[in-house]
PDB file of C-alpha atoms in Angstrom:
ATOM      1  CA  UNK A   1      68.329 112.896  94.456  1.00 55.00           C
ATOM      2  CA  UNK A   2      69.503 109.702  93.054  1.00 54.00           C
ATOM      3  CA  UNK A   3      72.619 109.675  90.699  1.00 53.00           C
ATOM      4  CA  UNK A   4      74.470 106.383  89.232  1.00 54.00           C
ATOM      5  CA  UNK A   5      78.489 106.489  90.350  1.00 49.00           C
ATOM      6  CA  UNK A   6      78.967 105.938  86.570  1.00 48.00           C
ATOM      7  CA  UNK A   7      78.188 109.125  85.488  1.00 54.00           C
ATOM      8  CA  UNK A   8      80.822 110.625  87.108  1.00 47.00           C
ATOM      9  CA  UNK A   9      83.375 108.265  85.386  1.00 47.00           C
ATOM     10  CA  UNK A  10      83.874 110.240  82.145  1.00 52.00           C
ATOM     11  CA  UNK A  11      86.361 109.272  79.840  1.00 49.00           C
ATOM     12  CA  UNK A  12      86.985 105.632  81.338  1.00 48.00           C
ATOM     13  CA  UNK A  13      83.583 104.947  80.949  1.00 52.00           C
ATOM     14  CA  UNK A  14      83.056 106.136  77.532  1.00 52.00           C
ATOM     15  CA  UNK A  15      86.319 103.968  76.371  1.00 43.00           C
ATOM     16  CA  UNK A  16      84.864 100.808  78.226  1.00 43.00           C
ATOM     17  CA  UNK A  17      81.370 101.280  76.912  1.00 49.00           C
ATOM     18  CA  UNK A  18      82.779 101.560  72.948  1.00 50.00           C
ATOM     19  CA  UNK A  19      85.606  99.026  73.964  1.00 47.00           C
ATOM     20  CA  UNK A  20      83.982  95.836  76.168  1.00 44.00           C
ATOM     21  CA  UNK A  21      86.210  93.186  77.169  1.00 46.00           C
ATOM     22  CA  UNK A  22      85.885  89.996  79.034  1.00 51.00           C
ATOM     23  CA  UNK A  23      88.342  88.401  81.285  1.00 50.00           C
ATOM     24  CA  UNK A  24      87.650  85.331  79.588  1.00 49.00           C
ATOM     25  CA  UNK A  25      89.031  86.444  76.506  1.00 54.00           C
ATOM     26  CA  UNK A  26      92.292  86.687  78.080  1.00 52.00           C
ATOM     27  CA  UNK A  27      92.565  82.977  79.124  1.00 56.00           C
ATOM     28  CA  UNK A  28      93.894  80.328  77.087  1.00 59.00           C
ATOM     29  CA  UNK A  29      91.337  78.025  75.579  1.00 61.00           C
ATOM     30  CA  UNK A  30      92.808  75.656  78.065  1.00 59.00           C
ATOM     31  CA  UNK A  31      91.754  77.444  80.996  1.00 64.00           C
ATOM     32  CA  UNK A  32      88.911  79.434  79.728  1.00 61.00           C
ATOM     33  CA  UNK A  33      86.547  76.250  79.898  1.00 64.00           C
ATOM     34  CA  UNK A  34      87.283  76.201  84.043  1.00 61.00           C
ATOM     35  CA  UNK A  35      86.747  79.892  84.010  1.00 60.00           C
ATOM     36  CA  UNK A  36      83.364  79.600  82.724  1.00 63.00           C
ATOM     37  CA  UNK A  37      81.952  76.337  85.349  1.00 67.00           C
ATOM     38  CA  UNK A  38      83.695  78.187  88.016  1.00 63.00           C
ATOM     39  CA  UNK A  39      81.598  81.617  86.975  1.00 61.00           C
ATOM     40  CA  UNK A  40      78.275  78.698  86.472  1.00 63.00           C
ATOM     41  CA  UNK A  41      78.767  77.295  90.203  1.00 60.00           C
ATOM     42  CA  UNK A  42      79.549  80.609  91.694  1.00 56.00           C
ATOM     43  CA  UNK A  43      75.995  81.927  90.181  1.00 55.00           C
ATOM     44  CA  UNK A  44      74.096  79.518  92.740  1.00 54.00           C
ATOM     45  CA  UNK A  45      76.482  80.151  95.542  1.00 53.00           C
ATOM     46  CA  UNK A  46      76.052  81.996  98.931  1.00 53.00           C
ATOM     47  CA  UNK A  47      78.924  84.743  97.437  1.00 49.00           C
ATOM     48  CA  UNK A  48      77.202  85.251  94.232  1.00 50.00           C
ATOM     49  CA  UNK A  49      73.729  86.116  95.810  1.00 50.00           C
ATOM     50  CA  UNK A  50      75.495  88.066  98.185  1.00 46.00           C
ATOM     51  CA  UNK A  51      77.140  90.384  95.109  1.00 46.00           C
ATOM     52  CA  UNK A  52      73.652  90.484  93.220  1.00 48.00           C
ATOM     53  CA  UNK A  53      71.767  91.695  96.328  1.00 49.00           C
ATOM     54  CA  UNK A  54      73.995  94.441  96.873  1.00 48.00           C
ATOM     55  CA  UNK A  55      73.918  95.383  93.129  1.00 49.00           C
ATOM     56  CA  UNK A  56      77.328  94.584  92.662  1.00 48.00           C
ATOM     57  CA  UNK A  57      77.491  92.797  89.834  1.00 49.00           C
ATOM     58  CA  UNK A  58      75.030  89.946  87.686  1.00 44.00           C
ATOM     59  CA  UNK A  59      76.034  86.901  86.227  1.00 46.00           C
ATOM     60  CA  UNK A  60      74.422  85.231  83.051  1.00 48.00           C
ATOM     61  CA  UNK A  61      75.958  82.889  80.988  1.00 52.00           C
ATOM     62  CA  UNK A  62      78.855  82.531  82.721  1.00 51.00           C
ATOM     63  CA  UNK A  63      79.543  86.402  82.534  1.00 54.00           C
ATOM     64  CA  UNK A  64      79.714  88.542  85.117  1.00 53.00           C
ATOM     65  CA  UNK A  65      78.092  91.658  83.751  1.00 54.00           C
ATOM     66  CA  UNK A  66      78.436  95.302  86.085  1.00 54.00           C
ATOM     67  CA  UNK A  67      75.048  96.919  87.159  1.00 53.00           C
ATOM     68  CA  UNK A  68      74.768 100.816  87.792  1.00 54.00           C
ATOM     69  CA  UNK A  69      75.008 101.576  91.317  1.00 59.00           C
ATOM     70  CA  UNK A  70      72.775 103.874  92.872  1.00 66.00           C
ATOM     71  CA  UNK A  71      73.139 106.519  95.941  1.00 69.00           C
ATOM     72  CA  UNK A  72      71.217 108.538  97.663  1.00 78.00           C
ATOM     73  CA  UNK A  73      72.571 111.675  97.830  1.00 82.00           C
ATOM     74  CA  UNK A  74      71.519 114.417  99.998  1.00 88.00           C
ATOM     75  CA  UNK A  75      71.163 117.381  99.012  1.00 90.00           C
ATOM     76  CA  UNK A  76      74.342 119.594 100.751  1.00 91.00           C
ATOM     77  CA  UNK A  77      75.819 116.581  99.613  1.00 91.00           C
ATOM     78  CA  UNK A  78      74.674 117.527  95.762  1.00 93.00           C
ATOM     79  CA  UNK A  79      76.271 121.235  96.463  1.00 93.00           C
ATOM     80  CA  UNK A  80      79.503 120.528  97.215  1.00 93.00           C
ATOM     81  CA  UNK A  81      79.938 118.063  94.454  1.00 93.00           C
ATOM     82  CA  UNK A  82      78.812 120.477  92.010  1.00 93.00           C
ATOM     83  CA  UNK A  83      81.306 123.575  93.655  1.00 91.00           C
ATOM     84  CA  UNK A  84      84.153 121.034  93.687  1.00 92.00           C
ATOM     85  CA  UNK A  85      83.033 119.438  89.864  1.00 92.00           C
ATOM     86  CA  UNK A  86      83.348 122.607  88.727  1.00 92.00           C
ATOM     87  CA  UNK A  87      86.978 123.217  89.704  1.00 90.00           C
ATOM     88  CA  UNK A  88      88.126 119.823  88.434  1.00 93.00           C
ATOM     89  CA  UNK A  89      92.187 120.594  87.832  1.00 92.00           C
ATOM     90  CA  UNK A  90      92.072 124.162  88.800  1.00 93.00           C
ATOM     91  CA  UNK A  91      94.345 125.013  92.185  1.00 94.00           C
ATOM     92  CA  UNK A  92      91.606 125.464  94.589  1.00 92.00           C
ATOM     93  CA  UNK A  93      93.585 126.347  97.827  1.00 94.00           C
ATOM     94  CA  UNK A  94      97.510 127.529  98.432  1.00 96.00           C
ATOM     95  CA  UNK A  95      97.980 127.829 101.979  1.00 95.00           C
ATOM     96  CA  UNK A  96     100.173 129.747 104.546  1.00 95.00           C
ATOM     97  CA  UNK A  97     103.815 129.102 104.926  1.00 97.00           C
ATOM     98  CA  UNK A  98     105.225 127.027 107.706  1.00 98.00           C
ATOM     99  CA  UNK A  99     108.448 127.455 109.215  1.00 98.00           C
ATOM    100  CA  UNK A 100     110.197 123.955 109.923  1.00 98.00           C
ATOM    101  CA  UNK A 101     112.564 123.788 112.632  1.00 98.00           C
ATOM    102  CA  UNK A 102     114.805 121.616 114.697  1.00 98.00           C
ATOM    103  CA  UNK A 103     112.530 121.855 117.443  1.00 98.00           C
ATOM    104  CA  UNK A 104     109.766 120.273 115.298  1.00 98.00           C
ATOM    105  CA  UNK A 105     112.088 117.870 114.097  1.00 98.00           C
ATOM    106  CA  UNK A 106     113.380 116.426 116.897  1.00 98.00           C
ATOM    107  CA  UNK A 107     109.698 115.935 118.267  1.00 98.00           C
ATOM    108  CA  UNK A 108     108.219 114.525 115.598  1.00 98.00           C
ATOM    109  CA  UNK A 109     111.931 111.779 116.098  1.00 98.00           C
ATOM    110  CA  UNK A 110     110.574 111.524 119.371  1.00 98.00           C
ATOM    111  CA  UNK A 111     106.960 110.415 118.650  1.00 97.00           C
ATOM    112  CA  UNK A 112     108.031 107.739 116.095  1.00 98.00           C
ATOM    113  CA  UNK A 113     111.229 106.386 117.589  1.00 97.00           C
ATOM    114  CA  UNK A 114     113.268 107.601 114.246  1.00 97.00           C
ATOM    115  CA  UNK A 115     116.521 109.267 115.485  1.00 98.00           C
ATOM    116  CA  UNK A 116     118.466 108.627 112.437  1.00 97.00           C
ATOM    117  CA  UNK A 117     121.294 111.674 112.377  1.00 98.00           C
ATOM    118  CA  UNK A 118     119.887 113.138 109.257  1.00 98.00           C
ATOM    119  CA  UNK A 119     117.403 114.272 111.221  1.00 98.00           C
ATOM    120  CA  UNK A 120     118.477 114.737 114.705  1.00 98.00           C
ATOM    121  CA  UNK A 121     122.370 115.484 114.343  1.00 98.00           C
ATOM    122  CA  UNK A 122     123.239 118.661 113.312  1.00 98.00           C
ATOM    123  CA  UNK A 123     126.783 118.823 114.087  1.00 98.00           C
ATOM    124  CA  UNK A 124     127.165 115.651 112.135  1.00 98.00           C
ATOM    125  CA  UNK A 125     124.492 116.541 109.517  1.00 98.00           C
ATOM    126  CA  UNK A 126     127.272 119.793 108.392  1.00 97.00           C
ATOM    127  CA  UNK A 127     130.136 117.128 108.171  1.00 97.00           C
ATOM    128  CA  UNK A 128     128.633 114.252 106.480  1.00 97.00           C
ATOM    129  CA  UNK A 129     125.497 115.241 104.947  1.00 97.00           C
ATOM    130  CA  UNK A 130     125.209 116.470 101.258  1.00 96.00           C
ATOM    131  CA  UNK A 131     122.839 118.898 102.357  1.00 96.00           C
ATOM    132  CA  UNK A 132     125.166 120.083 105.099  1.00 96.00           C
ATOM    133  CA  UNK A 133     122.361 120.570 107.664  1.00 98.00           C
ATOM    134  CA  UNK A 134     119.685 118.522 108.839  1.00 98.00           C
ATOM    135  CA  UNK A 135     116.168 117.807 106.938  1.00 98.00           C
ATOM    136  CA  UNK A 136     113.003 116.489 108.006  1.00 98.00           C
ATOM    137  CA  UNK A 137     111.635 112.766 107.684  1.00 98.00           C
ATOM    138  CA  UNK A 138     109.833 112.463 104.535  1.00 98.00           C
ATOM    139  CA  UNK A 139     106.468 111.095 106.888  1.00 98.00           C
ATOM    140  CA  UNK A 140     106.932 114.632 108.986  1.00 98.00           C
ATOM    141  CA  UNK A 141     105.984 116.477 105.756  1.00 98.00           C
ATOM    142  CA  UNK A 142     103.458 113.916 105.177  1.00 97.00           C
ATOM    143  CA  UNK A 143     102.005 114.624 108.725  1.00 97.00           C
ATOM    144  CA  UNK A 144     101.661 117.989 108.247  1.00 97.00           C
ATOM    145  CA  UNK A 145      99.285 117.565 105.104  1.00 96.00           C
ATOM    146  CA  UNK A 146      96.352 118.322 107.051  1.00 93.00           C
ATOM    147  CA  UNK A 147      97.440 121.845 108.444  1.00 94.00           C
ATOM    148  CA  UNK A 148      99.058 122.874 105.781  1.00 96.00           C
ATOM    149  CA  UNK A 149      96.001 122.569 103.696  1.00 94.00           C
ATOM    150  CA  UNK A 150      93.783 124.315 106.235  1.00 89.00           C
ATOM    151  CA  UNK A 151      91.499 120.955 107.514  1.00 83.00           C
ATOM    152  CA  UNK A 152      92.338 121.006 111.251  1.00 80.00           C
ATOM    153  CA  UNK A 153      91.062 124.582 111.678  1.00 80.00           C
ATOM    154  CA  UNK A 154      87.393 123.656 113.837  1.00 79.00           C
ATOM    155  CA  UNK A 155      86.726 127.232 113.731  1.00 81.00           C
ATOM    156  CA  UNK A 156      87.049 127.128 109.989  1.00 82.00           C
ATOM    157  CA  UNK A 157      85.953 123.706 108.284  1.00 85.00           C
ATOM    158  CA  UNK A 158      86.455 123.650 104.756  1.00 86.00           C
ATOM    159  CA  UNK A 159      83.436 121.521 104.264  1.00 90.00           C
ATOM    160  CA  UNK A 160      80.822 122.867 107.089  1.00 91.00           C
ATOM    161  CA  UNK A 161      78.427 121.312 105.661  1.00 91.00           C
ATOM    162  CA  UNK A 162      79.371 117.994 106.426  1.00 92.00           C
ATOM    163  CA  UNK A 163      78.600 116.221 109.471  1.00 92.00           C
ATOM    164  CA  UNK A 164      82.073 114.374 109.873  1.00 92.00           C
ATOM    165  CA  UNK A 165      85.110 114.332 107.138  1.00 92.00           C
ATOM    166  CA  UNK A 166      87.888 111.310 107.248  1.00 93.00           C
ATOM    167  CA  UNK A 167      90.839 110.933 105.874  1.00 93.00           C
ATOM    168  CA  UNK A 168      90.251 107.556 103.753  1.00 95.00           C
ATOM    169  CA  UNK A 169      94.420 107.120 102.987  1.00 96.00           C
ATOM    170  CA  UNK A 170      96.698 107.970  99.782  1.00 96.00           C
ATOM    171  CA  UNK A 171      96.522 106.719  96.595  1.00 95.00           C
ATOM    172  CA  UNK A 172     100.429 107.172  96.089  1.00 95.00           C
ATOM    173  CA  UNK A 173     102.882 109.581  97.757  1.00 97.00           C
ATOM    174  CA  UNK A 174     106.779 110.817  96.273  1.00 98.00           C
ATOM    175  CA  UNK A 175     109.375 112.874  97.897  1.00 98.00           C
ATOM    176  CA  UNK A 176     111.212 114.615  95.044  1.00 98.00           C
ATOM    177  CA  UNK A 177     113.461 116.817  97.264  1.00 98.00           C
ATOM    178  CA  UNK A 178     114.513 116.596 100.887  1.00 98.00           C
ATOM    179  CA  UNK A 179     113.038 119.635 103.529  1.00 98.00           C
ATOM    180  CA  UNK A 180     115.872 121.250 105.718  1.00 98.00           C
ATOM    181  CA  UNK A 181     115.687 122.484 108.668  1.00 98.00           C
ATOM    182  CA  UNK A 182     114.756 125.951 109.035  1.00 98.00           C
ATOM    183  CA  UNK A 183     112.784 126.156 105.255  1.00 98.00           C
ATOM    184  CA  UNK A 184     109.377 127.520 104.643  1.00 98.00           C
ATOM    185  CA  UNK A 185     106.898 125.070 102.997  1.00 98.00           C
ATOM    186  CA  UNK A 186     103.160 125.486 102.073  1.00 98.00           C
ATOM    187  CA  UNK A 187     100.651 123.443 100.397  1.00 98.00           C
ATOM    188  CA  UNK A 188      98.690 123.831  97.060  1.00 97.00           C
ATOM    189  CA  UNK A 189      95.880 121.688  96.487  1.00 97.00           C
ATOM    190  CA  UNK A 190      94.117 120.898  93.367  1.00 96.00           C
ATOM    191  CA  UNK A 191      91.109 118.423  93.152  1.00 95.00           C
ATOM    192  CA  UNK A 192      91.091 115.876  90.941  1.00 95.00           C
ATOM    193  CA  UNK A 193      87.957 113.446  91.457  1.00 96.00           C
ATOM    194  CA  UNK A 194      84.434 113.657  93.531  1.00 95.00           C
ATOM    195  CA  UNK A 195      82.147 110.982  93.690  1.00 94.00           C
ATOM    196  CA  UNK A 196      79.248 109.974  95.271  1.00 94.00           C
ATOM    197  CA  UNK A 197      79.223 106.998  98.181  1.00 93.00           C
ATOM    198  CA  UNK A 198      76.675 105.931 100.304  1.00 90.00           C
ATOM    199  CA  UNK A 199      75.942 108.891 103.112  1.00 91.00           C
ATOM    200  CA  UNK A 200      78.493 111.333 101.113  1.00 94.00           C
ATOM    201  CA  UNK A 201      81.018 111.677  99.021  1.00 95.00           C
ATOM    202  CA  UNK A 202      84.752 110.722  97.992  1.00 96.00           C
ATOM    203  CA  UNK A 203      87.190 113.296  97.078  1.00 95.00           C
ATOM    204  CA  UNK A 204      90.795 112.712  95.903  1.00 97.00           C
ATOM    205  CA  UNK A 205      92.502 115.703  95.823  1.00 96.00           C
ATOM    206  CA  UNK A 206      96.455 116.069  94.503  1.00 97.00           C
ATOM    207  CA  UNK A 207      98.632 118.003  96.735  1.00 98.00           C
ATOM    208  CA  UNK A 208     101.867 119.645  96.344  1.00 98.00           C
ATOM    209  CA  UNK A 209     104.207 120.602  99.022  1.00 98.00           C
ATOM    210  CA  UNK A 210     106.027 123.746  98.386  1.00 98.00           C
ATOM    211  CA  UNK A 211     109.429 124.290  99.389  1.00 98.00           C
ATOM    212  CA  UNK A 212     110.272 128.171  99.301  1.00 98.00           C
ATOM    213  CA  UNK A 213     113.304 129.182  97.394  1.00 96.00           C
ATOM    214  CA  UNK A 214     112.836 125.819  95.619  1.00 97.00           C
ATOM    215  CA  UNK A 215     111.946 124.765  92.092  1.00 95.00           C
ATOM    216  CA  UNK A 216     111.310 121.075  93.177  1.00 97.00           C
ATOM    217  CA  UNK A 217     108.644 119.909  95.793  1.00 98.00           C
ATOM    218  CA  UNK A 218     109.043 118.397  99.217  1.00 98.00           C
ATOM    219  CA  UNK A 219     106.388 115.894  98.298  1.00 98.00           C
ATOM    220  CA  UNK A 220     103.202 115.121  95.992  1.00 98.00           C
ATOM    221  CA  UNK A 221     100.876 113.077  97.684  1.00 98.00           C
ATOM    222  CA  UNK A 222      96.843 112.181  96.292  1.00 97.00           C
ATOM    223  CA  UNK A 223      95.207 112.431  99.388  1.00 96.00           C
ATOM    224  CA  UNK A 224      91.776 110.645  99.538  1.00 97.00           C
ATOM    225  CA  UNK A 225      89.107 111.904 101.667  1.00 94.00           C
ATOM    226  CA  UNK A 226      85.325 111.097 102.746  1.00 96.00           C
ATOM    227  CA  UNK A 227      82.692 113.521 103.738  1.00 95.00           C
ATOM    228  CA  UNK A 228      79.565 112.229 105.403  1.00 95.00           C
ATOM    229  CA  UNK A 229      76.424 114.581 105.358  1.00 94.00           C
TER     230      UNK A 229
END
């Protein structure tokens, strides 16, 4: 099954279809004329036969003009896209609570060379902190993204499908209120984007750490991952 990656932008697509611009448009007339004999020398060049081989992009007139790009998808691939399309926005997972301690702490201070007392003190932590204890580094909570959503669990993968998933990075990440030690936390997960790349797919999902007791969130990270079929 072939599908174009376009199709799965909705709503930015449909505004840039009834709303084209050009970067040229934004130069002064100055400027502009450059703008288009650089675009005219780049259309013979080595880079510019480079982008139109791999479908990238075309250039006439001293335009570049996008091209649909295709991908081959296979067909487990096709499956999950449609389960997951079909839970766009909707809380898909909310996992198990997870106790973190001192003990947990301290080694994770350990691994990264981050001993700072607001971490590792507590004696000090109940005199000087305002939280009057100790609370985890912000990365710790970060770390623990992956079992706290369920994706380390080889007896369990949430995609088994897949031949091999990777975590492809964040697209931003915010700490809105500190974890201390001893607190529950758990994950929820929502997904907000899948779309097809070559071999598989790219999912960005939005996930909120829980802090129990708490109104506010240890941290909100979107999480970008691949799965390769």
């Amino acid at each position: 099954m072939k599908v174009k990656v376009v199709d799965f932008i909705k709503r930015k697509r449909e505004v840039l279809s009834h709303h084209p611009f050009e970067f040229k448009d934004w130069l002064s007339p100055s400027i502009r004329d450059y703008w288009i004999e650089f675009l005219n020398k780049a259309n013979s060049s080595h880079f510019a036969t480079w982008v139109k081989d791999h479908n990238l992009v075309s250039i006439s007139n001293g335009e570049a003009v996008s091209e649909p790009i295709m991908v081959e998808m296979h067909p487990e691939a096709t499956k999950v896209m449609n389960e997951l399309t079909a839970s766009l926005g909707e809380e898909i997972h909310v996992g198990e609570w997870l106790t973190v301690d001192q003990l947990r702490i301290n080694n994770f201070a350990n691994v990264t060379d981050d001993h700072q007392w607001i971490h590792t003190d507590p004696q000090k932590a109940a005199a000087e902190s305002p939280f009057k204890t100790t609370i985890a580094h912000g990365f710790l909570t970060l770390s623990l993204l992956s079992v706290l959503t369920d994706s380390v669990d080889p007896a369990s993968p949430k995609f088994p499908s897949a031949k091999m998933t990777v975590n492809y990075g964040l697209n931003q990440v915010r700490f809105p209120y500190p974890v201390k030690t001893g607190v529950n936390i758990r994950a929820r997960t929502k997904i907000q984007s899948v779309t097809p790349i070559k071999r598989g797919l790219e999912i960005v999902q939005e996930i909120t750490v829980e802090i129990e007791g708490c109104r506010r969130p240890a941290c909100v990270a979107e999480s970008v991952m691949r799965l390769y079929f």
